[in-house]
Amino acid sequence: MTRATSHPVLIAPSLLAADFTRLAEEVEAIEAAGADWLHLDIMDGHFVPNISFGPAIVKALRPLTRMPFDVHLMISPADPYLAAFAEAGADLISLHPEAGPHLHRSFQTIRGLGKKAGVVLNPGTPVEVVAPVLDMLDLILVMSVNPGFGGQSFIESQLGKIAALRGMIDRSGRDIRLQVDGGVTARTAPMCIEAGADVLVAGTAVFGAPDRAAAVAAIRGPVGAARNIEDARA
Ligand code: DX5
Ligand code: ZN
C-alpha cells in the first residue's frame, strides 16, 4: 500500500469535452451530477499543439457555479497571464515547469495573487522537479497523456510516478493534492486511486456520457466513495 493516509477522492471534469454551444448548461449539469471541481484547460497553440479558450470564458462561467475553478495552464510564457486568470475567478492555477525559466517565481506570483498553486508533470517530466518547490504547492498534477487533446489513451507508466509523488507528499506532511489528468475513465480511475491520486480529471468520460451523475459516480468508484464517507466521519 502506497498511501500513508486516507484522502477524499474528488472528481474534476474537464470543460474541454463539453458542448461549447451550451457551456452554461454543461457546467450546471456536472455540478448537479456531483462533480467537485471544474477543470479548465488553457491551450495556446505554442506550448501544446491546440488552442482552447482564455480568461474571458473563465470569467463568464464563474458566477454560474460554486465549484472551485481548477485552471490548467498549457501556455508559454505563463507568467504574463497569471493575474488575468486570477481575476477571472481561478481558485487554483497549475503550470508546467517547461513553460518558463522561473518556476519558483511563477508560484510566488500565484500565491501573491491569493490563489492556490499547482505544478504539472508531463509524461516525460521527472518527479525530481517537484522537490525544490514543494513548499509552494497546493497540488501536483500528473499528466497521464501528452497534453493538448482530450480523448487520448491513459499512459499506464505514469502510475509509478503517482505512487512516488504520494510518498513524497506524505513524507513532507504537507496538505498537497495529487491529481491525474488524461484518459481517466471508470476503468483507469481505480488504478490512479490505488497509486495515491486524490483528484481525478475526466473530460470525455464525463461530458461524453449520457448520464453525467452515473459517470461521476463510476469514476469515483466504490473505493473513492467509501473513502469520502470515512473522511466525512473523521
Ligand atoms: C489534456 C488536458 C486534459 C484533457 C482530459 O491536455 O489537460 O484535461 O481535457 O481529457 P480526457 O479525459 O478526455 O482525456
Ligand atoms: Zn488538464
PDB file of C-alpha atoms and ligand atoms in Angstrom:
ATOM      1  CA  MET A   1       0.000   0.000   0.000  1.00  0.00           C
ATOM      2  CA  THR A   2       1.489   3.316  -1.040  1.00  0.00           C
ATOM      3  CA  ARG A   3      -0.912   5.552   0.865  1.00  0.00           C
ATOM      4  CA  ALA A   4       0.065   6.560   4.365  1.00  0.00           C
ATOM      5  CA  THR A   5      -3.260   8.286   4.992  1.00  0.00           C
ATOM      6  CA  SER A   6      -6.777   8.252   3.597  1.00  0.00           C
ATOM      7  CA  HIS A   7      -7.654  11.048   1.192  1.00  0.00           C
ATOM      8  CA  PRO A   8     -11.097  12.003  -0.093  1.00  0.00           C
ATOM      9  CA  VAL A   9     -11.372  11.444  -3.839  1.00  0.00           C
ATOM     10  CA  LEU A  10     -12.504  14.482  -5.859  1.00  0.00           C
ATOM     11  CA  ILE A  11     -13.724  14.474  -9.465  1.00  0.00           C
ATOM     12  CA  ALA A  12     -12.805  17.418 -11.713  1.00  0.00           C
ATOM     13  CA  PRO A  13     -14.492  17.228 -15.132  1.00  0.00           C
ATOM     14  CA  SER A  14     -12.565  18.972 -17.905  1.00  0.00           C
ATOM     15  CA  LEU A  15     -14.623  21.572 -19.749  1.00  0.00           C
ATOM     16  CA  LEU A  16     -12.635  20.812 -22.906  1.00  0.00           C
ATOM     17  CA  ALA A  17     -15.000  17.906 -23.623  1.00  0.00           C
ATOM     18  CA  ALA A  18     -18.190  19.933 -23.035  1.00  0.00           C
ATOM     19  CA  ASP A  19     -20.588  21.092 -25.743  1.00  0.00           C
ATOM     20  CA  PHE A  20     -19.170  24.581 -26.426  1.00  0.00           C
ATOM     21  CA  THR A  21     -22.517  25.819 -27.751  1.00  0.00           C
ATOM     22  CA  ARG A  22     -24.063  25.217 -24.302  1.00  0.00           C
ATOM     23  CA  LEU A  23     -21.310  25.930 -21.787  1.00  0.00           C
ATOM     24  CA  ALA A  24     -23.553  27.320 -19.058  1.00  0.00           C
ATOM     25  CA  GLU A  25     -25.881  24.302 -19.091  1.00  0.00           C
ATOM     26  CA  GLU A  26     -22.905  21.934 -19.217  1.00  0.00           C
ATOM     27  CA  VAL A  27     -21.317  23.471 -16.118  1.00  0.00           C
ATOM     28  CA  GLU A  28     -24.599  23.407 -14.225  1.00  0.00           C
ATOM     29  CA  ALA A  29     -25.196  19.798 -15.294  1.00  0.00           C
ATOM     30  CA  ILE A  30     -21.888  18.493 -13.988  1.00  0.00           C
ATOM     31  CA  GLU A  31     -22.275  20.330 -10.690  1.00  0.00           C
ATOM     32  CA  ALA A  32     -25.697  18.715 -10.290  1.00  0.00           C
ATOM     33  CA  ALA A  33     -24.081  15.391 -11.227  1.00  0.00           C
ATOM     34  CA  GLY A  34     -21.805  15.556  -8.185  1.00  0.00           C
ATOM     35  CA  ALA A  35     -18.586  16.923  -9.675  1.00  0.00           C
ATOM     36  CA  ASP A  36     -16.285  18.581  -7.121  1.00  0.00           C
ATOM     37  CA  TRP A  37     -14.105  20.937  -9.190  1.00  0.00           C
ATOM     38  CA  LEU A  38     -14.273  22.357 -12.721  1.00  0.00           C
ATOM     39  CA  HIS A  39     -11.038  21.710 -14.637  1.00  0.00           C
ATOM     40  CA  LEU A  40     -10.297  24.409 -17.221  1.00  0.00           C
ATOM     41  CA  ASP A  41      -7.700  23.534 -19.877  1.00  0.00           C
ATOM     42  CA  ILE A  42      -5.993  26.622 -21.296  1.00  0.00           C
ATOM     43  CA  MET A  43      -4.014  25.969 -24.501  1.00  0.00           C
ATOM     44  CA  ASP A  44      -2.074  28.467 -26.612  1.00  0.00           C
ATOM     45  CA  GLY A  45      -1.118  26.624 -29.810  1.00  0.00           C
ATOM     46  CA  HIS A  46       2.530  27.075 -28.835  1.00  0.00           C
ATOM     47  CA  PHE A  47       3.205  25.131 -25.644  1.00  0.00           C
ATOM     48  CA  VAL A  48       0.762  22.486 -26.899  1.00  0.00           C
ATOM     49  CA  PRO A  49      -0.476  21.895 -30.455  1.00  0.00           C
ATOM     50  CA  ASN A  50      -4.037  23.063 -29.799  1.00  0.00           C
ATOM     51  CA  ILE A  51      -5.865  26.272 -28.835  1.00  0.00           C
ATOM     52  CA  SER A  52      -8.774  26.244 -26.380  1.00  0.00           C
ATOM     53  CA  PHE A  53     -10.043  29.353 -24.565  1.00  0.00           C
ATOM     54  CA  GLY A  54      -8.828  32.128 -22.304  1.00  0.00           C
ATOM     55  CA  PRO A  55      -9.727  34.182 -19.226  1.00  0.00           C
ATOM     56  CA  ALA A  56     -12.885  35.684 -20.773  1.00  0.00           C
ATOM     57  CA  ILE A  57     -14.580  32.272 -20.776  1.00  0.00           C
ATOM     58  CA  VAL A  58     -13.382  31.548 -17.233  1.00  0.00           C
ATOM     59  CA  LYS A  59     -14.833  34.872 -16.087  1.00  0.00           C
ATOM     60  CA  ALA A  60     -18.153  34.293 -17.864  1.00  0.00           C
ATOM     61  CA  LEU A  61     -18.602  30.894 -16.179  1.00  0.00           C
ATOM     62  CA  ARG A  62     -17.551  31.964 -12.688  1.00  0.00           C
ATOM     63  CA  PRO A  63     -20.980  33.205 -11.471  1.00  0.00           C
ATOM     64  CA  LEU A  64     -22.720  30.012 -12.617  1.00  0.00           C
ATOM     65  CA  THR A  65     -21.323  27.558 -10.078  1.00  0.00           C
ATOM     66  CA  ARG A  66     -19.880  27.134  -6.611  1.00  0.00           C
ATOM     67  CA  MET A  67     -17.355  24.533  -7.816  1.00  0.00           C
ATOM     68  CA  PRO A  68     -13.727  25.611  -7.370  1.00  0.00           C
ATOM     69  CA  PHE A  69     -12.092  26.569 -10.683  1.00  0.00           C
ATOM     70  CA  ASP A  70      -9.013  24.444 -11.353  1.00  0.00           C
ATOM     71  CA  VAL A  71      -7.121  26.223 -14.149  1.00  0.00           C
ATOM     72  CA  HIS A  72      -4.559  24.100 -16.001  1.00  0.00           C
ATOM     73  CA  LEU A  73      -2.285  26.396 -17.998  1.00  0.00           C
ATOM     74  CA  MET A  74      -0.705  24.828 -21.079  1.00  0.00           C
ATOM     75  CA  ILE A  75       0.729  28.146 -22.236  1.00  0.00           C
ATOM     76  CA  SER A  76       4.220  29.564 -22.548  1.00  0.00           C
ATOM     77  CA  PRO A  77       5.063  32.010 -21.164  1.00  0.00           C
ATOM     78  CA  ALA A  78       2.510  31.678 -18.358  1.00  0.00           C
ATOM     79  CA  ASP A  79       3.679  34.494 -16.066  1.00  0.00           C
ATOM     80  CA  PRO A  80       2.149  37.416 -18.054  1.00  0.00           C
ATOM     81  CA  TYR A  81      -1.318  35.815 -17.786  1.00  0.00           C
ATOM     82  CA  LEU A  82      -1.421  34.708 -14.144  1.00  0.00           C
ATOM     83  CA  ALA A  83      -3.144  37.877 -12.925  1.00  0.00           C
ATOM     84  CA  ALA A  84      -5.752  37.672 -15.694  1.00  0.00           C
ATOM     85  CA  PHE A  85      -6.730  34.128 -14.694  1.00  0.00           C
ATOM     86  CA  ALA A  86      -6.751  35.043 -11.003  1.00  0.00           C
ATOM     87  CA  GLU A  87      -9.047  37.996 -11.718  1.00  0.00           C
ATOM     88  CA  ALA A  88     -11.245  35.833 -13.938  1.00  0.00           C
ATOM     89  CA  GLY A  89     -12.006  33.596 -10.963  1.00  0.00           C
ATOM     90  CA  ALA A  90      -9.427  30.807 -10.821  1.00  0.00           C
ATOM     91  CA  ASP A  91      -9.119  29.226  -7.376  1.00  0.00           C
ATOM     92  CA  LEU A  92      -6.126  27.112  -8.291  1.00  0.00           C
ATOM     93  CA  ILE A  93      -3.634  27.789 -11.089  1.00  0.00           C
ATOM     94  CA  SER A  94      -1.366  24.994 -12.332  1.00  0.00           C
ATOM     95  CA  LEU A  95       1.512  25.317 -14.735  1.00  0.00           C
ATOM     96  CA  HIS A  96       4.222  23.202 -16.340  1.00  0.00           C
ATOM     97  CA  PRO A  97       7.885  23.688 -15.367  1.00  0.00           C
ATOM     98  CA  GLU A  98       8.755  23.804 -19.085  1.00  0.00           C
ATOM     99  CA  ALA A  99       6.570  26.923 -19.545  1.00  0.00           C
ATOM    100  CA  GLY A 100       9.280  29.296 -18.372  1.00  0.00           C
ATOM    101  CA  PRO A 101      12.684  29.608 -16.715  1.00  0.00           C
ATOM    102  CA  HIS A 102      11.465  30.780 -13.280  1.00  0.00           C
ATOM    103  CA  LEU A 103       9.182  28.154 -11.790  1.00  0.00           C
ATOM    104  CA  HIS A 104       9.665  29.353  -8.217  1.00  0.00           C
ATOM    105  CA  ARG A 105       8.868  32.940  -9.219  1.00  0.00           C
ATOM    106  CA  SER A 106       5.697  31.793 -11.007  1.00  0.00           C
ATOM    107  CA  PHE A 107       4.477  30.158  -7.797  1.00  0.00           C
ATOM    108  CA  GLN A 108       5.394  33.264  -5.789  1.00  0.00           C
ATOM    109  CA  THR A 109       3.224  35.251  -8.206  1.00  0.00           C
ATOM    110  CA  ILE A 110       0.271  32.835  -7.957  1.00  0.00           C
ATOM    111  CA  ARG A 111       0.436  32.822  -4.160  1.00  0.00           C
ATOM    112  CA  GLY A 112       0.827  36.602  -4.158  1.00  0.00           C
ATOM    113  CA  LEU A 113      -2.442  36.775  -6.076  1.00  0.00           C
ATOM    114  CA  GLY A 114      -4.055  34.823  -3.231  1.00  0.00           C
ATOM    115  CA  LYS A 115      -4.558  31.658  -5.300  1.00  0.00           C
ATOM    116  CA  LYS A 116      -3.573  28.047  -4.837  1.00  0.00           C
ATOM    117  CA  ALA A 117      -0.670  26.771  -6.933  1.00  0.00           C
ATOM    118  CA  GLY A 118      -0.080  23.522  -8.783  1.00  0.00           C
ATOM    119  CA  VAL A 119       2.776  22.027 -10.785  1.00  0.00           C
ATOM    120  CA  VAL A 120       2.073  19.773 -13.776  1.00  0.00           C
ATOM    121  CA  LEU A 121       4.336  16.923 -14.856  1.00  0.00           C
ATOM    122  CA  ASN A 122       4.182  15.772 -18.456  1.00  0.00           C
ATOM    123  CA  PRO A 123       4.647  12.046 -19.052  1.00  0.00           C
ATOM    124  CA  GLY A 124       8.315  12.708 -19.883  1.00  0.00           C
ATOM    125  CA  THR A 125       8.973  15.055 -16.930  1.00  0.00           C
ATOM    126  CA  PRO A 126      10.679  13.515 -13.887  1.00  0.00           C
ATOM    127  CA  VAL A 127       9.346  13.806 -10.317  1.00  0.00           C
ATOM    128  CA  GLU A 128      12.577  15.494  -9.215  1.00  0.00           C
ATOM    129  CA  VAL A 129      11.401  18.933 -10.432  1.00  0.00           C
ATOM    130  CA  VAL A 130       8.862  18.979  -7.601  1.00  0.00           C
ATOM    131  CA  ALA A 131      11.198  18.847  -4.586  1.00  0.00           C
ATOM    132  CA  PRO A 132      12.630  22.408  -4.791  1.00  0.00           C
ATOM    133  CA  VAL A 133       9.153  23.968  -4.978  1.00  0.00           C
ATOM    134  CA  LEU A 134       7.239  21.572  -2.726  1.00  0.00           C
ATOM    135  CA  ASP A 135       6.714  24.220  -0.053  1.00  0.00           C
ATOM    136  CA  MET A 136       4.939  26.460  -2.610  1.00  0.00           C
ATOM    137  CA  LEU A 137       2.430  23.855  -3.782  1.00  0.00           C
ATOM    138  CA  ASP A 138      -1.192  23.031  -3.102  1.00  0.00           C
ATOM    139  CA  LEU A 139      -1.408  20.470  -5.912  1.00  0.00           C
ATOM    140  CA  ILE A 140       0.747  18.224  -8.078  1.00  0.00           C
ATOM    141  CA  LEU A 141      -0.785  17.131 -11.393  1.00  0.00           C
ATOM    142  CA  VAL A 142       0.483  14.037 -13.166  1.00  0.00           C
ATOM    143  CA  MET A 143      -0.367  14.041 -16.869  1.00  0.00           C
ATOM    144  CA  SER A 144      -1.367  10.546 -17.974  1.00  0.00           C
ATOM    145  CA  VAL A 145      -1.467  11.679 -21.620  1.00  0.00           C
ATOM    146  CA  ASN A 146       0.684  14.148 -23.523  1.00  0.00           C
ATOM    147  CA  PRO A 147      -1.172  17.441 -23.145  1.00  0.00           C
ATOM    148  CA  GLY A 148      -3.069  19.115 -25.972  1.00  0.00           C
ATOM    149  CA  PHE A 149      -6.126  16.996 -26.632  1.00  0.00           C
ATOM    150  CA  GLY A 150      -8.951  15.239 -24.866  1.00  0.00           C
ATOM    151  CA  GLY A 151      -9.913  11.668 -25.630  1.00  0.00           C
ATOM    152  CA  GLN A 152      -6.429  10.128 -25.614  1.00  0.00           C
ATOM    153  CA  SER A 153      -5.451   6.785 -24.053  1.00  0.00           C
ATOM    154  CA  PHE A 154      -4.186   6.580 -20.480  1.00  0.00           C
ATOM    155  CA  ILE A 155      -0.406   6.034 -20.252  1.00  0.00           C
ATOM    156  CA  GLU A 156      -0.024   3.367 -17.553  1.00  0.00           C
ATOM    157  CA  SER A 157       3.671   4.056 -16.959  1.00  0.00           C
ATOM    158  CA  GLN A 158       2.599   7.204 -15.088  1.00  0.00           C
ATOM    159  CA  LEU A 159       1.162   5.142 -12.228  1.00  0.00           C
ATOM    160  CA  GLY A 160       4.652   4.678 -10.779  1.00  0.00           C
ATOM    161  CA  LYS A 161       5.101   8.448 -10.821  1.00  0.00           C
ATOM    162  CA  ILE A 162       1.819   8.918  -8.963  1.00  0.00           C
ATOM    163  CA  ALA A 163       2.958   6.430  -6.308  1.00  0.00           C
ATOM    164  CA  ALA A 164       6.357   8.130  -5.969  1.00  0.00           C
ATOM    165  CA  LEU A 165       4.704  11.522  -5.536  1.00  0.00           C
ATOM    166  CA  ARG A 166       2.235  10.131  -2.996  1.00  0.00           C
ATOM    167  CA  GLY A 167       5.236   9.004  -0.961  1.00  0.00           C
ATOM    168  CA  MET A 168       6.897  12.413  -1.330  1.00  0.00           C
ATOM    169  CA  ILE A 169       3.747  14.273  -0.268  1.00  0.00           C
ATOM    170  CA  ASP A 170       3.093  12.018   2.719  1.00  0.00           C
ATOM    171  CA  ARG A 171       6.696  12.259   3.899  1.00  0.00           C
ATOM    172  CA  SER A 172       6.507  16.062   3.652  1.00  0.00           C
ATOM    173  CA  GLY A 173       3.428  16.174   5.885  1.00  0.00           C
ATOM    174  CA  ARG A 174       2.076  18.968   3.681  1.00  0.00           C
ATOM    175  CA  ASP A 175      -1.536  19.340   2.561  1.00  0.00           C
ATOM    176  CA  ILE A 176      -0.945  18.854  -1.168  1.00  0.00           C
ATOM    177  CA  ARG A 177      -3.469  17.276  -3.515  1.00  0.00           C
ATOM    178  CA  LEU A 178      -2.311  14.739  -6.101  1.00  0.00           C
ATOM    179  CA  GLN A 179      -4.212  14.997  -9.368  1.00  0.00           C
ATOM    180  CA  VAL A 180      -4.193  12.864 -12.519  1.00  0.00           C
ATOM    181  CA  ASP A 181      -5.297  14.119 -15.930  1.00  0.00           C
ATOM    182  CA  GLY A 182      -5.777  12.339 -19.238  1.00  0.00           C
ATOM    183  CA  GLY A 183      -7.590   9.179 -20.237  1.00  0.00           C
ATOM    184  CA  VAL A 184      -9.243   8.811 -16.824  1.00  0.00           C
ATOM    185  CA  THR A 185     -12.274   6.529 -17.066  1.00  0.00           C
ATOM    186  CA  ALA A 186     -14.144   4.147 -14.773  1.00  0.00           C
ATOM    187  CA  ARG A 187     -11.546   1.539 -15.857  1.00  0.00           C
ATOM    188  CA  THR A 188      -8.372   3.571 -15.228  1.00  0.00           C
ATOM    189  CA  ALA A 189      -9.563   5.598 -12.184  1.00  0.00           C
ATOM    190  CA  PRO A 190      -9.182   2.725  -9.661  1.00  0.00           C
ATOM    191  CA  MET A 191      -5.520   2.333 -10.652  1.00  0.00           C
ATOM    192  CA  CYS A 192      -4.965   6.060 -10.079  1.00  0.00           C
ATOM    193  CA  ILE A 193      -6.658   5.951  -6.670  1.00  0.00           C
ATOM    194  CA  GLU A 194      -4.702   2.857  -5.665  1.00  0.00           C
ATOM    195  CA  ALA A 195      -1.457   4.580  -6.685  1.00  0.00           C
ATOM    196  CA  GLY A 196      -2.349   7.526  -4.442  1.00  0.00           C
ATOM    197  CA  ALA A 197      -4.141  10.136  -6.582  1.00  0.00           C
ATOM    198  CA  ASP A 198      -6.929  12.064  -4.857  1.00  0.00           C
ATOM    199  CA  VAL A 199      -8.224  14.375  -7.635  1.00  0.00           C
ATOM    200  CA  LEU A 200      -9.271  12.782 -10.930  1.00  0.00           C
ATOM    201  CA  VAL A 201      -9.713  14.943 -14.033  1.00  0.00           C
ATOM    202  CA  ALA A 202     -12.016  13.448 -16.654  1.00  0.00           C
ATOM    203  CA  GLY A 203     -13.195  15.100 -19.852  1.00  0.00           C
ATOM    204  CA  THR A 204     -14.603  12.621 -22.333  1.00  0.00           C
ATOM    205  CA  ALA A 205     -15.619  10.109 -19.660  1.00  0.00           C
ATOM    206  CA  VAL A 206     -17.929  12.682 -18.010  1.00  0.00           C
ATOM    207  CA  PHE A 207     -19.119  15.025 -20.779  1.00  0.00           C
ATOM    208  CA  GLY A 208     -19.367  12.217 -23.323  1.00  0.00           C
ATOM    209  CA  ALA A 209     -21.607  10.157 -21.067  1.00  0.00           C
ATOM    210  CA  PRO A 210     -25.391  10.349 -21.446  1.00  0.00           C
ATOM    211  CA  ASP A 211     -25.798  10.204 -17.642  1.00  0.00           C
ATOM    212  CA  ARG A 212     -23.219  12.507 -16.081  1.00  0.00           C
ATOM    213  CA  ALA A 213     -24.130  11.603 -12.478  1.00  0.00           C
ATOM    214  CA  ALA A 214     -23.563   7.916 -13.248  1.00  0.00           C
ATOM    215  CA  ALA A 215     -20.266   8.797 -14.950  1.00  0.00           C
ATOM    216  CA  VAL A 216     -19.001  10.850 -11.985  1.00  0.00           C
ATOM    217  CA  ALA A 217     -20.012   8.071  -9.568  1.00  0.00           C
ATOM    218  CA  ALA A 218     -18.382   5.384 -11.735  1.00  0.00           C
ATOM    219  CA  ILE A 219     -15.093   7.297 -11.901  1.00  0.00           C
ATOM    220  CA  ARG A 220     -15.075   7.960  -8.146  1.00  0.00           C
ATOM    221  CA  GLY A 221     -15.814   4.252  -7.771  1.00  0.00           C
ATOM    222  CA  PRO A 222     -16.688   2.286  -4.631  1.00  0.00           C
ATOM    223  CA  VAL A 223     -13.232   2.814  -3.122  1.00  0.00           C
ATOM    224  CA  GLY A 224     -13.391   6.594  -3.649  1.00  0.00           C
ATOM    225  CA  ALA A 225     -16.951   6.801  -2.327  1.00  0.00           C
ATOM    226  CA  ALA A 226     -16.095   4.742   0.777  1.00  0.00           C
ATOM    227  CA  ARG A 227     -13.064   6.872   1.420  1.00  0.00           C
ATOM    228  CA  ASN A 228     -15.123  10.063   1.223  1.00  0.00           C
ATOM    229  CA  ILE A 229     -17.639   8.698   3.727  1.00  0.00           C
ATOM    230  CA  GLU A 230     -14.734   7.754   6.025  1.00  0.00           C
ATOM    231  CA  ASP A 231     -13.292  11.249   5.636  1.00  0.00           C
ATOM    232  CA  ALA A 232     -16.611  12.954   6.398  1.00  0.00           C
ATOM    233  CA  ARG A 233     -16.909  10.928   9.621  1.00  0.00           C
ATOM    234  CA  ALA A 234     -13.334  11.669  10.748  1.00  0.00           C
TER     235      ALA A 234
HETATM  236  C1  DX5 B   1      -5.194  17.432 -21.991  1.00  0.00           C
HETATM  237  C2  DX5 B   1      -5.998  18.090 -20.904  1.00  0.00           C
HETATM  238  C3  DX5 B   1      -6.958  17.173 -20.217  1.00  0.00           C
HETATM  239  C4  DX5 B   1      -7.998  16.593 -21.143  1.00  0.00           C
HETATM  240  C5  DX5 B   1      -8.600  15.393 -20.495  1.00  0.00           C
HETATM  241  O1  DX5 B   1      -4.259  18.339 -22.455  1.00  0.00           O
HETATM  242  O2  DX5 B   1      -5.141  18.600 -19.909  1.00  0.00           O
HETATM  243  O3  DX5 B   1      -7.569  17.829 -19.121  1.00  0.00           O
HETATM  244  O4  DX5 B   1      -9.002  17.512 -21.458  1.00  0.00           O
HETATM  245  O5  DX5 B   1      -9.487  14.816 -21.388  1.00  0.00           O
HETATM  246  P1  DX5 B   1      -9.835  13.264 -21.356  1.00  0.00           P
HETATM  247  O6  DX5 B   1     -10.401  12.971 -20.004  1.00  0.00           O
HETATM  248  O7  DX5 B   1     -10.822  13.122 -22.452  1.00  0.00           O
HETATM  249  O8  DX5 B   1      -8.548  12.513 -21.588  1.00  0.00           O
HETATM  250 ZN    ZN B   2      -5.971  19.399 -17.981  1.00  0.00          ZN
END
